[in-house]
Amino acid sequence: MPNEGAARRPVLVLVHGTRMSRAQWEPYRALLPDVDLVTVDLPGHGARVGEAFTREAALATIDAAVAQARDLAGDEDGGGPVLAGHSLGGYLAMMWAAGHTGALRGLVLIGATADPRGPLTGVYRGFARALPALGTDRTARVANALMRALGARGEHAAALPDGAAYAALPAAWDLVMSEVTPDLLRVVECPVVLVNGQLDQMRIHVRRFAAAARDAQVVTIPGASHLMPSTHPQQVAAVLREAVLGVHRAPRHTT
């Protein structure tokens, strides 16, 4: 749900990553007190863990969130909100933005600059196929322990999901691998911020994505991995704040 408080403030839509939920972003309300947040649960995640993950349902979720953000902000000039997503959420945000040219003030992609056509694809497809044998609960315990070891604390650690969240993973990754390319950014009119951790494997093709975008900024968070929203929240919040407040300070140009 969005923050309650003064209207007509900058609004940021946040889309979570694979197996996470809107709870991933709850600690950011305190970190971004001058921005209203709209968060979502993607199908198959969070409160919607029993739902099938489909392309249509995922993009409809972002549709509804952007509409909610526009209502919250008043959006008198039609500029739209800033849309940000982490990992799976970043790729879905990119897909949505490419299909709604001119609908956003800004787009922030966090840990979402590995070209799904690249060599990492085989690794991720193999992991998805191996999940039944590995066991989702066991995999969740290992993954969550790793996130805590890398720095997830307090509310960020409490937001880590259980094994049920893995059910949507194969369908979600298949969608990304089938439809996402850096070329999606060629039609996006708003500024794009590409955020990666220094140790994030998903930054491997950041130059391709930056070259495809009309107006791109590349940000690297020192010492951070792919899990940076949970392990480096202060740094991620600072990037989000600048992305949101920066586009609201600057005049909006359309092409």
C-alpha angles and dihedrals in degrees: 000000000000122000115268117230140074116012126228094042123137111282128211125193113209125198119193130226134250114314092357127104141206085288087076088073102039094095088056092071088074092040092052104038093156094056130068112228129211112193132183144198110227116220110282092024137092113339088359096055092127094056124096115250110237134163092243095049094046095051091042088056090057090044090057093045093051090048090051090049092051091052091048094050096042087229094212094169095045093239095132128212131294111265120207132177139177122222106315087013090054093052091048090048088053091051091049093048092050089054094046104047112191095012097111139060091210144353123215118192114192117193092345107114103098108111105237088216090063133094095279090068094080092051093052094044089050092051092050091051091048096051096093091053094043093048121236096238092050091046091050092051092052094045093048092048088053092051091051090048090052092053112280105149140168114346091004091058091044090056094060109118133229129240095281089075091068093069092085095046101093094049093043095050092044090056093050093047092048101046114019123093132150088253090076087078093060092082097041108109101190128079113279124210116199110201125188138161116246089242096039115125088205092071091071095107100029091127091059092053093044091050092051095052121084093219114017135168120191119210125184120193110214116239094003128128131203088286093066099130087064100033101036104029097151092056094044091048090052091054092047092048092052092046092052100039093039095060091045091053094049124070112255117243124194129194 
